[in-house]
mmCIF file with all atom_site columns, C-alpha atoms in Angstrom:
data_model
loop_
_atom_site.group_PDB
_atom_site.id
_atom_site.type_symbol
_atom_site.label_atom_id
_atom_site.label_alt_id
_atom_site.label_comp_id
_atom_site.label_asym_id
_atom_site.label_entity_id
_atom_site.label_seq_id
_atom_site.pdbx_PDB_ins_code
_atom_site.Cartn_x
_atom_site.Cartn_y
_atom_site.Cartn_z
_atom_site.occupancy
_atom_site.B_iso_or_equiv
_atom_site.pdbx_formal_charge
_atom_site.auth_seq_id
_atom_site.auth_comp_id
_atom_site.auth_asym_id
_atom_site.auth_atom_id
_atom_site.pdbx_PDB_model_num
ATOM 1   C CA . MET A 1 1   ? 0.000   0.000  0.000  1.00 0.00 ? 1   MET A CA 1
ATOM 2   C CA . ASN A 1 2   ? 1.226   3.473  -0.783 1.00 0.00 ? 2   ASN A CA 1
ATOM 3   C CA . THR A 1 3   ? 2.692   4.909  2.423  1.00 0.00 ? 3   THR A CA 1
ATOM 4   C CA . GLN A 1 4   ? 1.280   8.358  1.805  1.00 0.00 ? 4   GLN A CA 1
ATOM 5   C CA . PHE A 1 5   ? -2.210  6.952  1.273  1.00 0.00 ? 5   PHE A CA 1
ATOM 6   C CA . ALA A 1 6   ? -1.935  4.676  4.338  1.00 0.00 ? 6   ALA A CA 1
ATOM 7   C CA . GLN A 1 7   ? -0.758  7.581  6.502  1.00 0.00 ? 7   GLN A CA 1
ATOM 8   C CA . ALA A 1 8   ? -3.641  9.739  5.263  1.00 0.00 ? 8   ALA A CA 1
ATOM 9   C CA . LEU A 1 9   ? -6.170  6.952  5.890  1.00 0.00 ? 9   LEU A CA 1
ATOM 10  C CA . PHE A 1 10  ? -4.952  5.568  9.224  1.00 0.00 ? 10  PHE A CA 1
ATOM 11  C CA . GLY A 1 11  ? -2.675  8.235  10.711 1.00 0.00 ? 11  GLY A CA 1
ATOM 12  C CA . SER A 1 12  ? -3.929  10.670 13.283 1.00 0.00 ? 12  SER A CA 1
ATOM 13  C CA . THR A 1 13  ? -2.912  13.466 15.578 1.00 0.00 ? 13  THR A CA 1
ATOM 14  C CA . GLY A 1 14  ? -6.197  13.252 17.489 1.00 0.00 ? 14  GLY A CA 1
ATOM 15  C CA . GLY A 1 15  ? -4.735  12.207 20.849 1.00 0.00 ? 15  GLY A CA 1
ATOM 16  C CA . PHE A 1 16  ? -7.124  11.348 23.657 1.00 0.00 ? 16  PHE A CA 1
ATOM 17  C CA . ALA A 1 17  ? -9.913  13.620 22.441 1.00 0.00 ? 17  ALA A CA 1
ATOM 18  C CA . ALA A 1 18  ? -10.644 11.305 19.531 1.00 0.00 ? 18  ALA A CA 1
ATOM 19  C CA . LEU A 1 19  ? -11.205 8.423  21.948 1.00 0.00 ? 19  LEU A CA 1
ATOM 20  C CA . VAL A 1 20  ? -13.630 10.530 23.972 1.00 0.00 ? 20  VAL A CA 1
ATOM 21  C CA . LEU A 1 21  ? -15.587 11.294 20.789 1.00 0.00 ? 21  LEU A CA 1
ATOM 22  C CA . ARG A 1 22  ? -15.302 7.894  19.088 1.00 0.00 ? 22  ARG A CA 1
ATOM 23  C CA . VAL A 1 23  ? -16.500 5.499  21.776 1.00 0.00 ? 23  VAL A CA 1
ATOM 24  C CA . PRO A 1 24  ? -19.823 7.003  22.908 1.00 0.00 ? 24  PRO A CA 1
ATOM 25  C CA . VAL A 1 25  ? -20.796 8.309  19.475 1.00 0.00 ? 25  VAL A CA 1
ATOM 26  C CA . GLY A 1 26  ? -19.825 5.006  17.849 1.00 0.00 ? 26  GLY A CA 1
ATOM 27  C CA . LEU A 1 27  ? -21.918 3.028  20.327 1.00 0.00 ? 27  LEU A CA 1
ATOM 28  C CA . ILE A 1 28  ? -24.883 5.380  19.929 1.00 0.00 ? 28  ILE A CA 1
ATOM 29  C CA . LEU A 1 29  ? -24.706 5.082  16.141 1.00 0.00 ? 29  LEU A CA 1
ATOM 30  C CA . ALA A 1 30  ? -24.375 1.291  16.381 1.00 0.00 ? 30  ALA A CA 1
ATOM 31  C CA . ALA A 1 31  ? -27.482 1.143  18.589 1.00 0.00 ? 31  ALA A CA 1
ATOM 32  C CA . HIS A 1 32  ? -29.452 3.238  16.091 1.00 0.00 ? 32  HIS A CA 1
ATOM 33  C CA . GLY A 1 33  ? -28.276 0.987  13.283 1.00 0.00 ? 33  GLY A CA 1
ATOM 34  C CA . ALA A 1 34  ? -29.301 -2.095 15.276 1.00 0.00 ? 34  ALA A CA 1
ATOM 35  C CA . GLN A 1 35  ? -32.799 -0.650 15.524 1.00 0.00 ? 35  GLN A CA 1
ATOM 36  C CA . LYS A 1 36  ? -32.964 -0.363 11.753 1.00 0.00 ? 36  LYS A CA 1
ATOM 37  C CA . LEU A 1 37  ? -31.294 -3.670 10.886 1.00 0.00 ? 37  LEU A CA 1
ATOM 38  C CA . PHE A 1 38  ? -32.326 -6.075 13.645 1.00 0.00 ? 38  PHE A CA 1
ATOM 39  C CA . ALA A 1 39  ? -35.314 -4.450 15.383 1.00 0.00 ? 39  ALA A CA 1
ATOM 40  C CA . TRP A 1 40  ? -33.278 -4.265 18.593 1.00 0.00 ? 40  TRP A CA 1
ATOM 41  C CA . PHE A 1 41  ? -33.826 -1.595 21.257 1.00 0.00 ? 41  PHE A CA 1
ATOM 42  C CA . GLY A 1 42  ? -37.398 -0.934 20.194 1.00 0.00 ? 42  GLY A CA 1
ATOM 43  C CA . GLY A 1 43  ? -36.611 -0.502 16.499 1.00 0.00 ? 43  GLY A CA 1
ATOM 44  C CA . TYR A 1 44  ? -38.704 -1.670 13.562 1.00 0.00 ? 44  TYR A CA 1
ATOM 45  C CA . GLY A 1 45  ? -36.111 -3.720 11.681 1.00 0.00 ? 45  GLY A CA 1
ATOM 46  C CA . LEU A 1 46  ? -35.476 -3.561 7.959  1.00 0.00 ? 46  LEU A CA 1
ATOM 47  C CA . GLU A 1 47  ? -39.079 -4.117 6.894  1.00 0.00 ? 47  GLU A CA 1
ATOM 48  C CA . GLY A 1 48  ? -40.622 -1.492 9.141  1.00 0.00 ? 48  GLY A CA 1
ATOM 49  C CA . THR A 1 49  ? -37.834 1.028  8.665  1.00 0.00 ? 49  THR A CA 1
ATOM 50  C CA . GLY A 1 50  ? -37.906 0.424  4.909  1.00 0.00 ? 50  GLY A CA 1
ATOM 51  C CA . GLN A 1 51  ? -41.643 1.068  4.769  1.00 0.00 ? 51  GLN A CA 1
ATOM 52  C CA . TRP A 1 52  ? -41.231 4.263  6.766  1.00 0.00 ? 52  TRP A CA 1
ATOM 53  C CA . MET A 1 53  ? -38.347 5.458  4.571  1.00 0.00 ? 53  MET A CA 1
ATOM 54  C CA . ALA A 1 54  ? -40.414 4.821  1.450  1.00 0.00 ? 54  ALA A CA 1
ATOM 55  C CA . SER A 1 55  ? -43.295 6.777  3.001  1.00 0.00 ? 55  SER A CA 1
ATOM 56  C CA . ILE A 1 56  ? -41.106 9.878  3.343  1.00 0.00 ? 56  ILE A CA 1
ATOM 57  C CA . GLY A 1 57  ? -39.782 9.563  -0.209 1.00 0.00 ? 57  GLY A CA 1
ATOM 58  C CA . LEU A 1 58  ? -36.516 7.689  0.348  1.00 0.00 ? 58  LEU A CA 1
ATOM 59  C CA . GLU A 1 59  ? -36.981 4.982  -2.280 1.00 0.00 ? 59  GLU A CA 1
ATOM 60  C CA . PRO A 1 60  ? -36.470 2.068  -2.472 1.00 0.00 ? 60  PRO A CA 1
ATOM 61  C CA . GLY A 1 61  ? -37.212 2.030  1.225  1.00 0.00 ? 61  GLY A CA 1
ATOM 62  C CA . TYR A 1 62  ? -35.780 -1.398 2.043  1.00 0.00 ? 62  TYR A CA 1
ATOM 63  C CA . LEU A 1 63  ? -32.458 -0.568 0.376  1.00 0.00 ? 63  LEU A CA 1
ATOM 64  C CA . MET A 1 64  ? -32.310 2.834  2.066  1.00 0.00 ? 64  MET A CA 1
ATOM 65  C CA . ALA A 1 65  ? -32.977 1.193  5.446  1.00 0.00 ? 65  ALA A CA 1
ATOM 66  C CA . LEU A 1 66  ? -30.271 -1.376 4.746  1.00 0.00 ? 66  LEU A CA 1
ATOM 67  C CA . MET A 1 67  ? -27.779 1.321  3.772  1.00 0.00 ? 67  MET A CA 1
ATOM 68  C CA . ALA A 1 68  ? -28.574 3.651  6.679  1.00 0.00 ? 68  ALA A CA 1
ATOM 69  C CA . GLY A 1 69  ? -28.685 0.804  9.197  1.00 0.00 ? 69  GLY A CA 1
ATOM 70  C CA . SER A 1 70  ? -25.410 -0.652 7.943  1.00 0.00 ? 70  SER A CA 1
ATOM 71  C CA . ALA A 1 71  ? -23.678 2.727  7.969  1.00 0.00 ? 71  ALA A CA 1
ATOM 72  C CA . GLU A 1 72  ? -24.788 3.350  11.532 1.00 0.00 ? 72  GLU A CA 1
ATOM 73  C CA . PHE A 1 73  ? -24.295 -0.168 12.914 1.00 0.00 ? 73  PHE A CA 1
ATOM 74  C CA . PHE A 1 74  ? -21.055 -1.232 11.250 1.00 0.00 ? 74  PHE A CA 1
ATOM 75  C CA . GLY A 1 75  ? -19.691 2.301  11.000 1.00 0.00 ? 75  GLY A CA 1
ATOM 76  C CA . GLY A 1 76  ? -20.554 2.929  14.626 1.00 0.00 ? 76  GLY A CA 1
ATOM 77  C CA . LEU A 1 77  ? -18.765 -0.225 15.754 1.00 0.00 ? 77  LEU A CA 1
ATOM 78  C CA . ALA A 1 78  ? -15.769 0.754  13.630 1.00 0.00 ? 78  ALA A CA 1
ATOM 79  C CA . LEU A 1 79  ? -15.716 4.203  15.227 1.00 0.00 ? 79  LEU A CA 1
ATOM 80  C CA . ALA A 1 80  ? -15.953 2.754  18.724 1.00 0.00 ? 80  ALA A CA 1
ATOM 81  C CA . VAL A 1 81  ? -12.798 0.682  18.234 1.00 0.00 ? 81  VAL A CA 1
ATOM 82  C CA . GLY A 1 82  ? -11.061 3.121  15.904 1.00 0.00 ? 82  GLY A CA 1
ATOM 83  C CA . LEU A 1 83  ? -10.963 0.845  12.864 1.00 0.00 ? 83  LEU A CA 1
ATOM 84  C CA . LEU A 1 84  ? -11.033 2.640  9.510  1.00 0.00 ? 84  LEU A CA 1
ATOM 85  C CA . THR A 1 85  ? -12.067 5.698  11.473 1.00 0.00 ? 85  THR A CA 1
ATOM 86  C CA . ARG A 1 86  ? -12.031 8.206  8.634  1.00 0.00 ? 86  ARG A CA 1
ATOM 87  C CA . PRO A 1 87  ? -14.145 6.165  6.179  1.00 0.00 ? 87  PRO A CA 1
ATOM 88  C CA . ALA A 1 88  ? -16.563 5.117  8.940  1.00 0.00 ? 88  ALA A CA 1
ATOM 89  C CA . ALA A 1 89  ? -16.916 8.705  10.111 1.00 0.00 ? 89  ALA A CA 1
ATOM 90  C CA . LEU A 1 90  ? -17.459 9.953  6.562  1.00 0.00 ? 90  LEU A CA 1
ATOM 91  C CA . VAL A 1 91  ? -20.186 7.388  5.860  1.00 0.00 ? 91  VAL A CA 1
ATOM 92  C CA . ASN A 1 92  ? -21.939 8.269  9.121  1.00 0.00 ? 92  ASN A CA 1
ATOM 93  C CA . ALA A 1 93  ? -21.626 11.992 8.418  1.00 0.00 ? 93  ALA A CA 1
ATOM 94  C CA . ILE A 1 94  ? -23.434 11.446 5.115  1.00 0.00 ? 94  ILE A CA 1
ATOM 95  C CA . ALA A 1 95  ? -26.124 9.349  6.836  1.00 0.00 ? 95  ALA A CA 1
ATOM 96  C CA . MET A 1 96  ? -26.665 12.086 9.441  1.00 0.00 ? 96  MET A CA 1
ATOM 97  C CA . LEU A 1 97  ? -26.835 14.774 6.780  1.00 0.00 ? 97  LEU A CA 1
ATOM 98  C CA . VAL A 1 98  ? -29.565 12.792 5.021  1.00 0.00 ? 98  VAL A CA 1
ATOM 99  C CA . ALA A 1 99  ? -31.370 12.408 8.354  1.00 0.00 ? 99  ALA A CA 1
ATOM 100 C CA . VAL A 1 100 ? -31.203 16.149 8.986  1.00 0.00 ? 100 VAL A CA 1
ATOM 101 C CA . PHE A 1 101 ? -32.591 17.148 5.599  1.00 0.00 ? 101 PHE A CA 1
ATOM 102 C CA . ALA A 1 102 ? -34.944 14.239 4.856  1.00 0.00 ? 102 ALA A CA 1
ATOM 103 C CA . VAL A 1 103 ? -36.501 13.846 8.291  1.00 0.00 ? 103 VAL A CA 1
ATOM 104 C CA . HIS A 1 104 ? -35.811 16.581 10.826 1.00 0.00 ? 104 HIS A CA 1
ATOM 105 C CA . ILE A 1 105 ? -35.235 19.957 9.153  1.00 0.00 ? 105 ILE A CA 1
ATOM 106 C CA . GLY A 1 106 ? -38.925 20.877 8.918  1.00 0.00 ? 106 GLY A CA 1
ATOM 107 C CA . ASN A 1 107 ? -39.391 20.377 12.659 1.00 0.00 ? 107 ASN A CA 1
ATOM 108 C CA . GLY A 1 108 ? -36.963 23.049 13.791 1.00 0.00 ? 108 GLY A CA 1
ATOM 109 C CA . LEU A 1 109 ? -33.880 22.652 15.937 1.00 0.00 ? 109 LEU A CA 1
ATOM 110 C CA . PHE A 1 110 ? -35.057 20.950 19.103 1.00 0.00 ? 110 PHE A CA 1
ATOM 111 C CA . MET A 1 111 ? -35.422 17.216 19.662 1.00 0.00 ? 111 MET A CA 1
ATOM 112 C CA . SER A 1 112 ? -38.608 17.746 21.640 1.00 0.00 ? 112 SER A CA 1
ATOM 113 C CA . ASN A 1 113 ? -40.265 18.531 18.294 1.00 0.00 ? 113 ASN A CA 1
ATOM 114 C CA . ASN A 1 114 ? -38.332 15.813 16.375 1.00 0.00 ? 114 ASN A CA 1
ATOM 115 C CA . GLY A 1 115 ? -35.929 18.531 15.273 1.00 0.00 ? 115 GLY A CA 1
ATOM 116 C CA . TYR A 1 116 ? -32.453 18.195 13.859 1.00 0.00 ? 116 TYR A CA 1
ATOM 117 C CA . GLU A 1 117 ? -30.226 19.077 16.843 1.00 0.00 ? 117 GLU A CA 1
ATOM 118 C CA . TYR A 1 118 ? -29.231 15.474 17.633 1.00 0.00 ? 118 TYR A CA 1
ATOM 119 C CA . ALA A 1 119 ? -28.584 14.395 14.050 1.00 0.00 ? 119 ALA A CA 1
ATOM 120 C CA . LEU A 1 120 ? -26.625 17.622 13.535 1.00 0.00 ? 120 LEU A CA 1
ATOM 121 C CA . THR A 1 121 ? -24.507 16.871 16.605 1.00 0.00 ? 121 THR A CA 1
ATOM 122 C CA . LEU A 1 122 ? -23.739 13.365 15.338 1.00 0.00 ? 122 LEU A CA 1
ATOM 123 C CA . PHE A 1 123 ? -22.904 14.858 11.940 1.00 0.00 ? 123 PHE A CA 1
ATOM 124 C CA . VAL A 1 124 ? -20.468 17.376 13.446 1.00 0.00 ? 124 VAL A CA 1
ATOM 125 C CA . VAL A 1 125 ? -18.713 14.740 15.568 1.00 0.00 ? 125 VAL A CA 1
ATOM 126 C CA . SER A 1 126 ? -18.443 12.460 12.548 1.00 0.00 ? 126 SER A CA 1
ATOM 127 C CA . VAL A 1 127 ? -16.919 15.245 10.468 1.00 0.00 ? 127 VAL A CA 1
ATOM 128 C CA . ALA A 1 128 ? -14.432 16.014 13.253 1.00 0.00 ? 128 ALA A CA 1
ATOM 129 C CA . LEU A 1 129 ? -13.387 12.345 13.373 1.00 0.00 ? 129 LEU A CA 1
ATOM 130 C CA . ALA A 1 130 ? -13.110 12.192 9.586  1.00 0.00 ? 130 ALA A CA 1
ATOM 131 C CA . ILE A 1 131 ? -10.732 15.152 9.743  1.00 0.00 ? 131 ILE A CA 1
ATOM 132 C CA . GLN A 1 132 ? -8.572  14.150 12.711 1.00 0.00 ? 132 GLN A CA 1
ATOM 133 C CA . GLY A 1 133 ? -8.702  10.352 12.541 1.00 0.00 ? 133 GLY A CA 1
ATOM 134 C CA . GLY A 1 134 ? -8.994  7.847  15.358 1.00 0.00 ? 134 GLY A CA 1
ATOM 135 C CA . GLY A 1 135 ? -6.381  9.284  17.690 1.00 0.00 ? 135 GLY A CA 1
ATOM 136 C CA . ARG A 1 136 ? -3.889  7.596  19.956 1.00 0.00 ? 136 ARG A CA 1
ATOM 137 C CA . PHE A 1 137 ? -6.000  4.622  21.069 1.00 0.00 ? 137 PHE A CA 1
ATOM 138 C CA . ALA A 1 138 ? -7.394  3.373  17.763 1.00 0.00 ? 138 ALA A CA 1
ATOM 139 C CA . LEU A 1 139 ? -6.965  0.122  15.876 1.00 0.00 ? 139 LEU A CA 1
ATOM 140 C CA . ASP A 1 140 ? -5.970  2.256  12.900 1.00 0.00 ? 140 ASP A CA 1
ATOM 141 C CA . ASN A 1 141 ? -2.574  2.631  14.588 1.00 0.00 ? 141 ASN A CA 1
ATOM 142 C CA . VAL A 1 142 ? -2.137  -1.150 14.646 1.00 0.00 ? 142 VAL A CA 1
ATOM 143 C CA . LEU A 1 143 ? -2.946  -1.323 10.939 1.00 0.00 ? 143 LEU A CA 1
ATOM 144 C CA . LEU A 1 144 ? -0.525  1.469  10.172 1.00 0.00 ? 144 LEU A CA 1
ATOM 145 C CA . GLN A 1 145 ? 2.215   -0.259 12.151 1.00 0.00 ? 145 GLN A CA 1
ATOM 146 C CA . ARG A 1 146 ? 1.533   -3.633 10.485 1.00 0.00 ? 146 ARG A CA 1
ATOM 147 C CA . LEU A 1 147 ? 1.736   -2.012 7.071  1.00 0.00 ? 147 LEU A CA 1
ATOM 148 C CA . GLY A 1 148 ? 5.148   -0.709 8.073  1.00 0.00 ? 148 GLY A CA 1
ATOM 149 C CA . THR A 1 149 ? 4.399   2.746  6.781  1.00 0.00 ? 149 THR A CA 1
ATOM 150 C CA . GLY A 1 150 ? 6.227   4.796  9.353  1.00 0.00 ? 150 GLY A CA 1
ATOM 151 C CA . THR A 1 151 ? 4.874   6.878  12.193 1.00 0.00 ? 151 THR A CA 1
ATOM 152 C CA . VAL A 1 152 ? 2.015   5.294  14.086 1.00 0.00 ? 152 VAL A CA 1
ATOM 153 C CA . TYR A 1 153 ? 0.940   8.326  16.069 1.00 0.00 ? 153 TYR A CA 1
ATOM 154 C CA . SER A 1 154 ? 2.368   11.799 16.039 1.00 0.00 ? 154 SER A CA 1
ATOM 155 C CA . LYS A 1 155 ? 1.621   14.447 18.616 1.00 0.00 ? 155 LYS A CA 1
ATOM 156 C CA . PRO A 1 156 ? -0.099  17.554 17.319 1.00 0.00 ? 156 PRO A CA 1
ATOM 157 C CA . VAL A 1 157 ? 2.151   20.528 16.751 1.00 0.00 ? 157 VAL A CA 1
ATOM 158 C CA . ALA A 1 158 ? 1.603   23.237 19.381 1.00 0.00 ? 158 ALA A CA 1
ATOM 159 C CA . ALA A 1 159 ? 0.475   26.556 17.976 1.00 0.00 ? 159 ALA A CA 1
#
Protein backbone atom coordinates (compact mmCIF):
# COMPACT_ATOMS: atom_id res chain seq x y z
CA MET A 1 0.00 0.00 0.00
CA ASN A 2 1.23 3.47 -0.78
CA THR A 3 2.69 4.91 2.42
CA GLN A 4 1.28 8.36 1.81
CA PHE A 5 -2.21 6.95 1.27
CA ALA A 6 -1.94 4.68 4.34
CA GLN A 7 -0.76 7.58 6.50
CA ALA A 8 -3.64 9.74 5.26
CA LEU A 9 -6.17 6.95 5.89
CA PHE A 10 -4.95 5.57 9.22
CA GLY A 11 -2.68 8.24 10.71
CA SER A 12 -3.93 10.67 13.28
CA THR A 13 -2.91 13.47 15.58
CA GLY A 14 -6.20 13.25 17.49
CA GLY A 15 -4.73 12.21 20.85
CA PHE A 16 -7.12 11.35 23.66
CA ALA A 17 -9.91 13.62 22.44
CA ALA A 18 -10.64 11.31 19.53
CA LEU A 19 -11.21 8.42 21.95
CA VAL A 20 -13.63 10.53 23.97
CA LEU A 21 -15.59 11.29 20.79
CA ARG A 22 -15.30 7.89 19.09
CA VAL A 23 -16.50 5.50 21.78
CA PRO A 24 -19.82 7.00 22.91
CA VAL A 25 -20.80 8.31 19.47
CA GLY A 26 -19.82 5.01 17.85
CA LEU A 27 -21.92 3.03 20.33
CA ILE A 28 -24.88 5.38 19.93
CA LEU A 29 -24.71 5.08 16.14
CA ALA A 30 -24.38 1.29 16.38
CA ALA A 31 -27.48 1.14 18.59
CA HIS A 32 -29.45 3.24 16.09
CA GLY A 33 -28.28 0.99 13.28
CA ALA A 34 -29.30 -2.09 15.28
CA GLN A 35 -32.80 -0.65 15.52
CA LYS A 36 -32.96 -0.36 11.75
CA LEU A 37 -31.29 -3.67 10.89
CA PHE A 38 -32.33 -6.08 13.64
CA ALA A 39 -35.31 -4.45 15.38
CA TRP A 40 -33.28 -4.26 18.59
CA PHE A 41 -33.83 -1.60 21.26
CA GLY A 42 -37.40 -0.93 20.19
CA GLY A 43 -36.61 -0.50 16.50
CA TYR A 44 -38.70 -1.67 13.56
CA GLY A 45 -36.11 -3.72 11.68
CA LEU A 46 -35.48 -3.56 7.96
CA GLU A 47 -39.08 -4.12 6.89
CA GLY A 48 -40.62 -1.49 9.14
CA THR A 49 -37.83 1.03 8.67
CA GLY A 50 -37.91 0.42 4.91
CA GLN A 51 -41.64 1.07 4.77
CA TRP A 52 -41.23 4.26 6.77
CA MET A 53 -38.35 5.46 4.57
CA ALA A 54 -40.41 4.82 1.45
CA SER A 55 -43.30 6.78 3.00
CA ILE A 56 -41.11 9.88 3.34
CA GLY A 57 -39.78 9.56 -0.21
CA LEU A 58 -36.52 7.69 0.35
CA GLU A 59 -36.98 4.98 -2.28
CA PRO A 60 -36.47 2.07 -2.47
CA GLY A 61 -37.21 2.03 1.23
CA TYR A 62 -35.78 -1.40 2.04
CA LEU A 63 -32.46 -0.57 0.38
CA MET A 64 -32.31 2.83 2.07
CA ALA A 65 -32.98 1.19 5.45
CA LEU A 66 -30.27 -1.38 4.75
CA MET A 67 -27.78 1.32 3.77
CA ALA A 68 -28.57 3.65 6.68
CA GLY A 69 -28.69 0.80 9.20
CA SER A 70 -25.41 -0.65 7.94
CA ALA A 71 -23.68 2.73 7.97
CA GLU A 72 -24.79 3.35 11.53
CA PHE A 73 -24.29 -0.17 12.91
CA PHE A 74 -21.05 -1.23 11.25
CA GLY A 75 -19.69 2.30 11.00
CA GLY A 76 -20.55 2.93 14.63
CA LEU A 77 -18.76 -0.22 15.75
CA ALA A 78 -15.77 0.75 13.63
CA LEU A 79 -15.72 4.20 15.23
CA ALA A 80 -15.95 2.75 18.72
CA VAL A 81 -12.80 0.68 18.23
CA GLY A 82 -11.06 3.12 15.90
CA LEU A 83 -10.96 0.84 12.86
CA LEU A 84 -11.03 2.64 9.51
CA THR A 85 -12.07 5.70 11.47
CA ARG A 86 -12.03 8.21 8.63
CA PRO A 87 -14.15 6.16 6.18
CA ALA A 88 -16.56 5.12 8.94
CA ALA A 89 -16.92 8.71 10.11
CA LEU A 90 -17.46 9.95 6.56
CA VAL A 91 -20.19 7.39 5.86
CA ASN A 92 -21.94 8.27 9.12
CA ALA A 93 -21.63 11.99 8.42
CA ILE A 94 -23.43 11.45 5.12
CA ALA A 95 -26.12 9.35 6.84
CA MET A 96 -26.66 12.09 9.44
CA LEU A 97 -26.83 14.77 6.78
CA VAL A 98 -29.57 12.79 5.02
CA ALA A 99 -31.37 12.41 8.35
CA VAL A 100 -31.20 16.15 8.99
CA PHE A 101 -32.59 17.15 5.60
CA ALA A 102 -34.94 14.24 4.86
CA VAL A 103 -36.50 13.85 8.29
CA HIS A 104 -35.81 16.58 10.83
CA ILE A 105 -35.24 19.96 9.15
CA GLY A 106 -38.93 20.88 8.92
CA ASN A 107 -39.39 20.38 12.66
CA GLY A 108 -36.96 23.05 13.79
CA LEU A 109 -33.88 22.65 15.94
CA PHE A 110 -35.06 20.95 19.10
CA MET A 111 -35.42 17.22 19.66
CA SER A 112 -38.61 17.75 21.64
CA ASN A 113 -40.26 18.53 18.29
CA ASN A 114 -38.33 15.81 16.38
CA GLY A 115 -35.93 18.53 15.27
CA TYR A 116 -32.45 18.19 13.86
CA GLU A 117 -30.23 19.08 16.84
CA TYR A 118 -29.23 15.47 17.63
CA ALA A 119 -28.58 14.39 14.05
CA LEU A 120 -26.62 17.62 13.54
CA THR A 121 -24.51 16.87 16.61
CA LEU A 122 -23.74 13.36 15.34
CA PHE A 123 -22.90 14.86 11.94
CA VAL A 124 -20.47 17.38 13.45
CA VAL A 125 -18.71 14.74 15.57
CA SER A 126 -18.44 12.46 12.55
CA VAL A 127 -16.92 15.24 10.47
CA ALA A 128 -14.43 16.01 13.25
CA LEU A 129 -13.39 12.35 13.37
CA ALA A 130 -13.11 12.19 9.59
CA ILE A 131 -10.73 15.15 9.74
CA GLN A 132 -8.57 14.15 12.71
CA GLY A 133 -8.70 10.35 12.54
CA GLY A 134 -8.99 7.85 15.36
CA GLY A 135 -6.38 9.28 17.69
CA ARG A 136 -3.89 7.60 19.96
CA PHE A 137 -6.00 4.62 21.07
CA ALA A 138 -7.39 3.37 17.76
CA LEU A 139 -6.97 0.12 15.88
CA ASP A 140 -5.97 2.26 12.90
CA ASN A 141 -2.57 2.63 14.59
CA VAL A 142 -2.14 -1.15 14.65
CA LEU A 143 -2.95 -1.32 10.94
CA LEU A 144 -0.53 1.47 10.17
CA GLN A 145 2.21 -0.26 12.15
CA ARG A 146 1.53 -3.63 10.49
CA LEU A 147 1.74 -2.01 7.07
CA GLY A 148 5.15 -0.71 8.07
CA THR A 149 4.40 2.75 6.78
CA GLY A 150 6.23 4.80 9.35
CA THR A 151 4.87 6.88 12.19
CA VAL A 152 2.01 5.29 14.09
CA TYR A 153 0.94 8.33 16.07
CA SER A 154 2.37 11.80 16.04
CA LYS A 155 1.62 14.45 18.62
CA PRO A 156 -0.10 17.55 17.32
CA VAL A 157 2.15 20.53 16.75
CA ALA A 158 1.60 23.24 19.38
CA ALA A 159 0.48 26.56 17.98
